[in-house]
Amino acid sequence: MSTATPTPSATAEPSGAIGTLKKNSLGARGITFLVVSAAAPLTVIAGTVPLAILIAGPAAPTAYLVVGIALAIFAVGFMAMTNRISRTGGFYTYIAAALGKHMGLGAGILALVSYNAMQIGIYGLFAVNAKAMLATVFGIDVPWPVLAGVALVGVWAMGFTGIDIGARVLGVLLVAETIALAVLGVAILVTGGSPEGFGTGAFAPVNVFTPQFAVVLGLAFAAFIGFESTVLYRSEARTPHRTIPRATYIAVAAMTLFYFVLTWLLVQAYGESAVQAFIGENGVETFLFATAGSRLGQVATSVFLLLIVTSVFAALLAFHNSINRYTYALARDGVLPAALGRTRPRNGTPWVAGLAQSVLAAIIVGGFALAGADPYLQLLIWVNTPGVVGVVVLQILAAASVVVFFVRRASRADRPWYAVPAGIAGGVLMLVFLVLIVVNIGVLTGADDTTNAVIIGVIPVAFLVGIVLAEVLRRARPAAYAGIGGPEQ
């Protein structure tokens, strides 16, 4: 397969030709919007945080702080490596460079499966929240498959228009939800929290060193999924050796501070001794909306219902963009059909990859709808959870790649002193999070042991498929095998 790439200004591409992504279209701010939007902060605060508080009580905020610090350590080593390998392809590219082509393609297929699972499952969450918003605010009852279908078309259309436009839209949505949550936080501070006053139980050893806190660490980790995708935009970034690390560090720091402060304030709103009882009596799903209504008035409840819908849509679009770039990279390297690497001459959008991803999502969402499945308990939980586990596995492999890559470097001058220690520490911490998530998988899914085994089993199967495919390519298509990992940019 030819690897020649036409210029973005070309007016047409031959059938099956690999196109180029639009260079210099994203700065650090745009990339930060893309990756933070994937984490859907408002959705985390409304959905995951109340569950974390219910389980760990006043220690819940500290879980987000611990995870954020761990991911920052991982990012230090990972960014040191990415600045020495100027290729586009995310974890797949860097794992291939350090651990070999078989492991690299295993990671590539795992990434493709994991991010698709994350994105497609979220259509169920969008449908549930959009249905609740329309019923509560406008008194309209719309079937959830219709709402998921509308979101699917909207995501495809936004992805088709170009990454720079998508980044602007995500930026607006992210700013809106951040302002809303900031206003709620200020309201809690101004009104003084609960009658028992502001407490420091978040750091009390009696609250932190408990089995419940360990469970919440796994939940907290899922809230950061997406920050690592900054490297997927290397080809489209301005001065990527500065922009990519800057966006990564900003994303991790912003999410850590945001989650910690908001979770702490929500605990203080009801008191460290009473908040778990309140959530237990009133329900996890209504906690944020009840808090907004009591502190800001009932209009705020409607505003938050609307913003959570836009927050989930932003996550769908952000993951869609990430998936398209993984698909593009694998097509560019000859692993997937070359047609999936075609881009629009006008804006460099990998439009065939985007169309394929949207068709796959439509098939899976449609299948769940026809089966009469629950959009939250089944479409979201069953499809999304393997993606979370898969991304943790990818981060462990990436941390191992950092260590191997720098240990092999002959020149100490090009081996930052912190890279190997950060890689080792990051890998160990990611492994701890993986164990916590797998051991407590029932908390995430609410499913039986058999269903949980199938959900987790998707991950090793996807990874092994990639390894087997690499061996098939090595024997049958040596040129394609040689291309695994991608060319230097």
JSON list of C-alpha atoms in Angstrom, two decimals, residues 116 119-120 152 155-156 319-321 323-324 327 340 350-364:
[
{"chain": "A", "resi": 116, "resn": "ASN", "atom": "CA", "xyz": [-15.57, 2.80, 20.89]},
{"chain": "A", "resi": 119, "resn": "GLN", "atom": "CA", "xyz": [-18.33, 6.40, 23.29]},
{"chain": "A", "resi": 120, "resn": "ILE", "atom": "CA", "xyz": [-21.12, 4.09, 22.20]},
{"chain": "A", "resi": 152, "resn": "LEU", "atom": "CA", "xyz": [-25.61, 10.21, 16.87]},
{"chain": "A", "resi": 155, "resn": "VAL", "atom": "CA", "xyz": [-21.98, 13.94, 16.66]},
{"chain": "A", "resi": 156, "resn": "TRP", "atom": "CA", "xyz": [-21.26, 12.70, 13.14]},
{"chain": "A", "resi": 319, "resn": "PHE", "atom": "CA", "xyz": [-14.57, 10.46, 22.06]},
{"chain": "A", "resi": 320, "resn": "HIS", "atom": "CA", "xyz": [-15.76, 10.38, 18.44]},
{"chain": "A", "resi": 321, "resn": "ASN", "atom": "CA", "xyz": [-12.83, 12.60, 17.46]},
{"chain": "A", "resi": 323, "resn": "ILE", "atom": "CA", "xyz": [-11.66, 7.21, 17.82]},
{"chain": "A", "resi": 324, "resn": "ASN", "atom": "CA", "xyz": [-11.41, 8.68, 14.33]},
{"chain": "A", "resi": 327, "resn": "THR", "atom": "CA", "xyz": [-8.73, 4.56, 13.11]},
{"chain": "A", "resi": 340, "resn": "LEU", "atom": "CA", "xyz": [-10.47, 4.62, 6.52]},
{"chain": "A", "resi": 350, "resn": "PRO", "atom": "CA", "xyz": [-10.82, 11.75, 8.68]},
{"chain": "A", "resi": 351, "resn": "TRP", "atom": "CA", "xyz": [-14.38, 11.60, 7.39]},
{"chain": "A", "resi": 352, "resn": "VAL", "atom": "CA", "xyz": [-14.48, 7.94, 6.35]},
{"chain": "A", "resi": 353, "resn": "ALA", "atom": "CA", "xyz": [-13.31, 6.87, 9.80]},
{"chain": "A", "resi": 354, "resn": "GLY", "atom": "CA", "xyz": [-15.96, 9.15, 11.30]},
{"chain": "A", "resi": 355, "resn": "LEU", "atom": "CA", "xyz": [-18.67, 7.67, 9.13]},
{"chain": "A", "resi": 356, "resn": "ALA", "atom": "CA", "xyz": [-17.60, 4.13, 9.99]},
{"chain": "A", "resi": 357, "resn": "GLN", "atom": "CA", "xyz": [-17.60, 4.92, 13.71]},
{"chain": "A", "resi": 358, "resn": "SER", "atom": "CA", "xyz": [-21.07, 6.43, 13.51]},
{"chain": "A", "resi": 359, "resn": "VAL", "atom": "CA", "xyz": [-22.41, 3.43, 11.57]},
{"chain": "A", "resi": 360, "resn": "LEU", "atom": "CA", "xyz": [-20.95, 1.07, 14.19]},
{"chain": "A", "resi": 361, "resn": "ALA", "atom": "CA", "xyz": [-22.58, 3.13, 16.95]},
{"chain": "A", "resi": 362, "resn": "ALA", "atom": "CA", "xyz": [-25.91, 3.09, 15.12]},
{"chain": "A", "resi": 363, "resn": "ILE", "atom": "CA", "xyz": [-25.80, -0.70, 14.77]},
{"chain": "A", "resi": 364, "resn": "ILE", "atom": "CA", "xyz": [-25.01, -1.29, 18.46]}
]
